[in-house]
Amino acid sequence: MAKKKIIVNNELFESYIDEKKIQARIRQLGKKISKDFEGKTPIFIGILNGAYIFFADLIRRITIECEVDFMKLSSYGDSKITSGNVHLLKDLNSQVKNRHIIVVEDIVDTGLSIDFIKRILNAHQPASVSVVSLLVKPKSLKIPTEVDYIGFNIPSEFVLGYGLDYAQKGRNIPSIYKIAKQ
Ligand code: IMP
């Protein structure tokens, strides 16, 4: 049984989305994406670091032929507030021209990272670019952002666990916690 409350970097977090609920939603997403991309051999692009656990679980629920690759961005630094300053730390190894791309994100907050990634990918003339994100904070979006497959829409509160960090801590926690109200 997961703890109800935990402390990470001196801040209190409370249990929010448990492992069972996460895995059940990932099974549904895997089924839907597999159906939508049947016969298209998509390339799944995981966005490091945050998406690595979600990516590993989602890809094992994909039942069609596919390829995988990763990009690494840096934006948050060690803070809980997005800096809006996105840098590319690792580019793709794959050729994406005329290929169907599915970007795999942990969380969409302001939407600036996804916008940045889409612009880079579109410059390579892919056949299509879709986005799957485990979490979306709809009220935090700063620019119009289309997320094709959403695990959970959540309020604009800071979350961690299941790959998501707070100043690099908490990525190893198996379920999702949110910052506790004081
Ligand atoms: P965006 O560019 O503001 O949409 O932010 C996207 C990135 O910020 C995500 O891929 C995460 O790495 C990070 N992020 C946004 N919200 C949170 C959060 O609540 N907890 C941990 N990381 C977050």
CSV table of C-alpha atoms and ligand atoms in Angstrom, one decimal:
chain,number,residue,atom,x,y,z
A,1,MET,CA,0.0,0.0,0.0
A,2,ALA,CA,1.5,3.4,-1.1
A,3,LYS,CA,2.0,6.0,1.6
A,4,LYS,CA,-0.8,8.7,1.7
A,5,LYS,CA,1.8,11.5,2.3
A,6,ILE,CA,5.5,11.8,1.5
A,7,ILE,CA,8.1,14.5,1.9
A,8,VAL,CA,10.3,15.4,-1.1
A,9,ASN,CA,12.9,18.2,-1.0
A,10,ASN,CA,11.2,19.4,2.3
A,11,GLU,CA,7.8,19.7,0.7
A,12,LEU,CA,4.7,17.7,1.6
A,13,PHE,CA,3.0,15.7,-1.2
A,14,GLU,CA,-0.2,13.7,-1.0
A,15,SER,CA,-1.2,10.5,-2.9
A,16,TYR,CA,-3.1,11.4,-6.1
A,17,ILE,CA,-3.2,8.7,-8.9
A,18,ASP,CA,-2.4,5.1,-7.8
A,19,GLU,CA,-0.5,2.5,-9.8
A,20,LYS,CA,-3.6,0.5,-10.7
A,21,LYS,CA,-5.4,3.5,-12.1
A,22,ILE,CA,-2.3,4.5,-14.1
A,23,GLN,CA,-1.9,1.1,-15.6
A,24,ALA,CA,-5.6,0.7,-16.4
A,25,ARG,CA,-5.5,4.0,-18.4
A,26,ILE,CA,-2.3,3.0,-20.2
A,27,ARG,CA,-3.9,-0.2,-21.3
A,28,GLN,CA,-6.8,1.8,-22.9
A,29,LEU,CA,-4.4,4.3,-24.5
A,30,GLY,CA,-2.3,1.4,-25.9
A,31,LYS,CA,-5.3,-0.3,-27.4
A,32,LYS,CA,-6.6,2.9,-29.0
A,33,ILE,CA,-3.2,4.0,-30.4
A,34,SER,CA,-2.6,0.5,-31.8
A,35,LYS,CA,-5.9,0.6,-33.6
A,36,ASP,CA,-5.4,4.1,-35.0
A,37,PHE,CA,-1.9,3.4,-36.3
A,38,GLU,CA,-2.5,-0.2,-37.7
A,39,GLY,CA,-0.3,-0.7,-40.8
A,40,LYS,CA,1.5,2.7,-40.3
A,41,THR,CA,4.6,1.5,-38.4
A,42,PRO,CA,4.8,4.7,-36.3
A,43,ILE,CA,7.9,6.0,-34.5
A,44,PHE,CA,7.2,6.7,-30.8
A,45,ILE,CA,9.4,9.5,-29.6
A,46,GLY,CA,9.8,9.6,-25.8
A,47,ILE,CA,10.7,13.0,-24.2
A,48,LEU,CA,13.4,12.6,-21.6
A,49,ASN,CA,13.7,12.6,-18.7
A,50,GLY,CA,10.1,12.8,-17.4
A,51,ALA,CA,8.4,10.4,-19.9
A,52,TYR,CA,10.7,7.4,-19.5
A,53,ILE,CA,8.5,5.3,-17.1
A,54,PHE,CA,5.3,6.1,-18.9
A,55,PHE,CA,7.0,5.4,-22.3
A,56,ALA,CA,8.2,2.0,-21.1
A,57,ASP,CA,4.8,1.0,-19.9
A,58,LEU,CA,2.9,2.4,-22.9
A,59,ILE,CA,5.2,0.8,-25.5
A,60,ARG,CA,4.5,-2.6,-24.0
A,61,ARG,CA,0.8,-2.1,-24.6
A,62,ILE,CA,1.4,-1.3,-28.3
A,63,THR,CA,0.5,-4.3,-30.3
A,64,ILE,CA,1.4,-3.1,-33.8
A,65,GLU,CA,4.8,-2.9,-35.5
A,66,CYS,CA,6.6,0.3,-34.4
A,67,GLU,CA,10.0,2.0,-33.8
A,68,VAL,CA,11.2,4.0,-30.8
A,69,ASP,CA,13.5,7.0,-30.3
A,70,PHE,CA,14.1,9.7,-27.7
A,71,MET,CA,14.6,13.5,-27.5
A,72,LYS,CA,15.8,15.3,-24.5
A,73,LEU,CA,14.6,18.8,-23.5
A,74,SER,CA,15.5,21.0,-20.6
A,75,SER,CA,13.0,23.6,-19.4
A,76,TYR,CA,12.2,23.5,-15.7
A,77,GLY,CA,15.6,23.7,-14.1
A,78,ASP,CA,15.1,22.8,-10.4
A,79,SER,CA,12.0,24.9,-9.9
A,80,LYS,CA,8.3,24.1,-9.7
A,81,ILE,CA,7.4,26.8,-12.1
A,82,THR,CA,8.0,26.5,-15.8
A,83,SER,CA,10.7,28.8,-17.1
A,84,GLY,CA,9.3,28.8,-20.6
A,85,ASN,CA,12.9,28.5,-21.8
A,86,VAL,CA,13.1,25.2,-23.7
A,87,HIS,CA,16.4,23.8,-25.0
A,88,LEU,CA,17.1,20.6,-27.0
A,89,LEU,CA,19.7,18.5,-25.2
A,90,LYS,CA,19.4,15.4,-27.4
A,91,ASP,CA,18.1,15.3,-31.0
A,92,LEU,CA,16.6,12.3,-32.8
A,93,ASN,CA,18.6,9.5,-34.4
A,94,SER,CA,15.8,8.4,-36.7
A,95,GLN,CA,14.8,9.7,-40.1
A,96,VAL,CA,11.3,11.0,-39.7
A,97,LYS,CA,10.6,12.2,-43.3
A,98,ASN,CA,7.2,10.7,-44.4
A,99,ARG,CA,6.9,8.7,-41.2
A,100,HIS,CA,4.1,8.8,-38.6
A,101,ILE,CA,5.4,10.2,-35.4
A,102,ILE,CA,3.9,9.8,-31.9
A,103,VAL,CA,5.4,12.1,-29.3
A,104,VAL,CA,5.2,10.6,-25.8
A,105,GLU,CA,5.2,13.2,-23.0
A,106,ASP,CA,4.8,12.8,-19.2
A,107,ILE,CA,2.9,16.1,-18.7
A,108,VAL,CA,1.7,19.1,-20.7
A,109,ASP,CA,1.7,22.2,-18.6
A,110,THR,CA,2.1,25.5,-20.5
A,111,GLY,CA,2.3,23.6,-23.8
A,112,LEU,CA,5.6,25.3,-24.7
A,113,SER,CA,7.7,22.1,-24.8
A,114,ILE,CA,5.2,20.3,-27.1
A,115,ASP,CA,5.1,23.4,-29.4
A,116,PHE,CA,8.9,23.4,-29.5
A,117,ILE,CA,9.1,19.6,-30.3
A,118,LYS,CA,6.4,19.8,-33.0
A,119,ARG,CA,8.2,22.7,-34.7
A,120,ILE,CA,11.4,20.6,-34.8
A,121,LEU,CA,9.7,17.5,-36.1
A,122,ASN,CA,7.5,19.3,-38.7
A,123,ALA,CA,10.7,20.8,-40.2
A,124,HIS,CA,11.6,17.2,-41.1
A,125,GLN,CA,8.4,16.7,-43.1
A,126,PRO,CA,6.9,13.7,-41.3
A,127,ALA,CA,3.7,12.1,-42.6
A,128,SER,CA,2.0,13.1,-39.3
A,129,VAL,CA,2.8,14.2,-35.7
A,130,SER,CA,0.5,13.0,-32.8
A,131,VAL,CA,1.0,13.6,-29.1
A,132,VAL,CA,0.2,11.3,-26.2
A,133,SER,CA,0.6,12.7,-22.7
A,134,LEU,CA,-0.1,10.9,-19.5
A,135,LEU,CA,-1.1,14.1,-17.8
A,136,VAL,CA,-2.4,17.5,-19.0
A,137,LYS,CA,-3.1,20.6,-17.0
A,138,PRO,CA,-5.6,22.3,-19.3
A,139,LYS,CA,-5.9,25.5,-17.2
A,140,SER,CA,-2.1,26.1,-17.4
A,141,LEU,CA,-1.8,26.1,-21.2
A,142,LYS,CA,-0.3,29.3,-22.5
A,143,ILE,CA,-0.7,28.6,-26.2
A,144,PRO,CA,-3.3,26.5,-28.0
A,145,THR,CA,-2.0,22.9,-27.8
A,146,GLU,CA,-3.6,19.8,-29.3
A,147,VAL,CA,-2.9,16.6,-27.3
A,148,ASP,CA,-4.3,13.7,-29.3
A,149,TYR,CA,-4.3,11.1,-26.5
A,150,ILE,CA,-4.6,12.2,-22.8
A,151,GLY,CA,-4.2,9.9,-19.8
A,152,PHE,CA,-5.7,12.3,-17.2
A,153,ASN,CA,-6.6,16.0,-17.2
A,154,ILE,CA,-5.5,17.4,-13.9
A,155,PRO,CA,-5.8,20.8,-12.1
A,156,SER,CA,-2.9,23.2,-12.2
A,157,GLU,CA,-1.1,21.7,-9.2
A,158,PHE,CA,2.5,20.4,-9.0
A,159,VAL,CA,2.8,16.6,-9.2
A,160,LEU,CA,5.6,14.1,-8.9
A,161,GLY,CA,6.3,10.4,-9.1
A,162,TYR,CA,6.1,7.9,-12.0
A,163,GLY,CA,9.0,9.6,-13.8
A,164,LEU,CA,8.0,13.2,-12.8
A,165,ASP,CA,10.5,15.0,-10.6
A,166,TYR,CA,10.7,17.8,-8.2
A,167,ALA,CA,14.3,19.2,-8.5
A,168,GLN,CA,15.3,15.7,-9.8
A,169,LYS,CA,13.9,13.8,-6.8
A,170,GLY,CA,10.8,11.6,-6.8
A,171,ARG,CA,11.1,10.0,-10.3
A,172,ASN,CA,11.3,6.5,-8.8
A,173,ILE,CA,8.0,6.8,-6.9
A,174,PRO,CA,5.7,4.2,-8.5
A,175,SER,CA,2.5,6.4,-8.4
A,176,ILE,CA,1.6,10.1,-8.7
A,177,TYR,CA,1.5,12.5,-5.8
A,178,LYS,CA,0.4,16.2,-5.8
A,179,ILE,CA,1.6,19.0,-3.6
A,180,ALA,CA,-0.3,19.0,-0.4
A,181,LYS,CA,-2.5,22.0,0.5
A,182,GLN,CA,-1.0,23.8,3.5
B,1,IMP,P1,5.4,22.7,-20.5
B,1,IMP,O1,6.5,23.1,-21.5
B,1,IMP,O2,5.2,23.9,-19.5
B,1,IMP,O3,4.2,22.1,-21.1
B,1,IMP,O4,6.1,21.7,-19.5
B,1,IMP,C1,6.4,20.4,-19.9
B,1,IMP,C2,7.4,19.8,-19.0
B,1,IMP,O5,7.5,20.4,-17.7
B,1,IMP,C3,7.1,18.4,-18.7
B,1,IMP,O6,7.6,17.5,-19.6
B,1,IMP,C4,7.7,18.1,-17.3
B,1,IMP,O7,9.0,17.7,-17.4
B,1,IMP,C5,7.6,19.5,-16.6
B,1,IMP,N1,6.5,19.6,-15.7
B,1,IMP,C6,5.3,20.4,-15.9
B,1,IMP,N2,4.5,20.3,-14.9
B,1,IMP,C7,5.1,19.5,-14.0
B,1,IMP,C8,4.7,19.0,-12.7
B,1,IMP,O8,3.6,19.3,-12.1
B,1,IMP,N3,5.6,18.2,-12.1
B,1,IMP,C9,6.8,17.8,-12.6
B,1,IMP,N4,7.2,18.3,-13.8
B,1,IMP,C10,6.4,19.1,-14.5
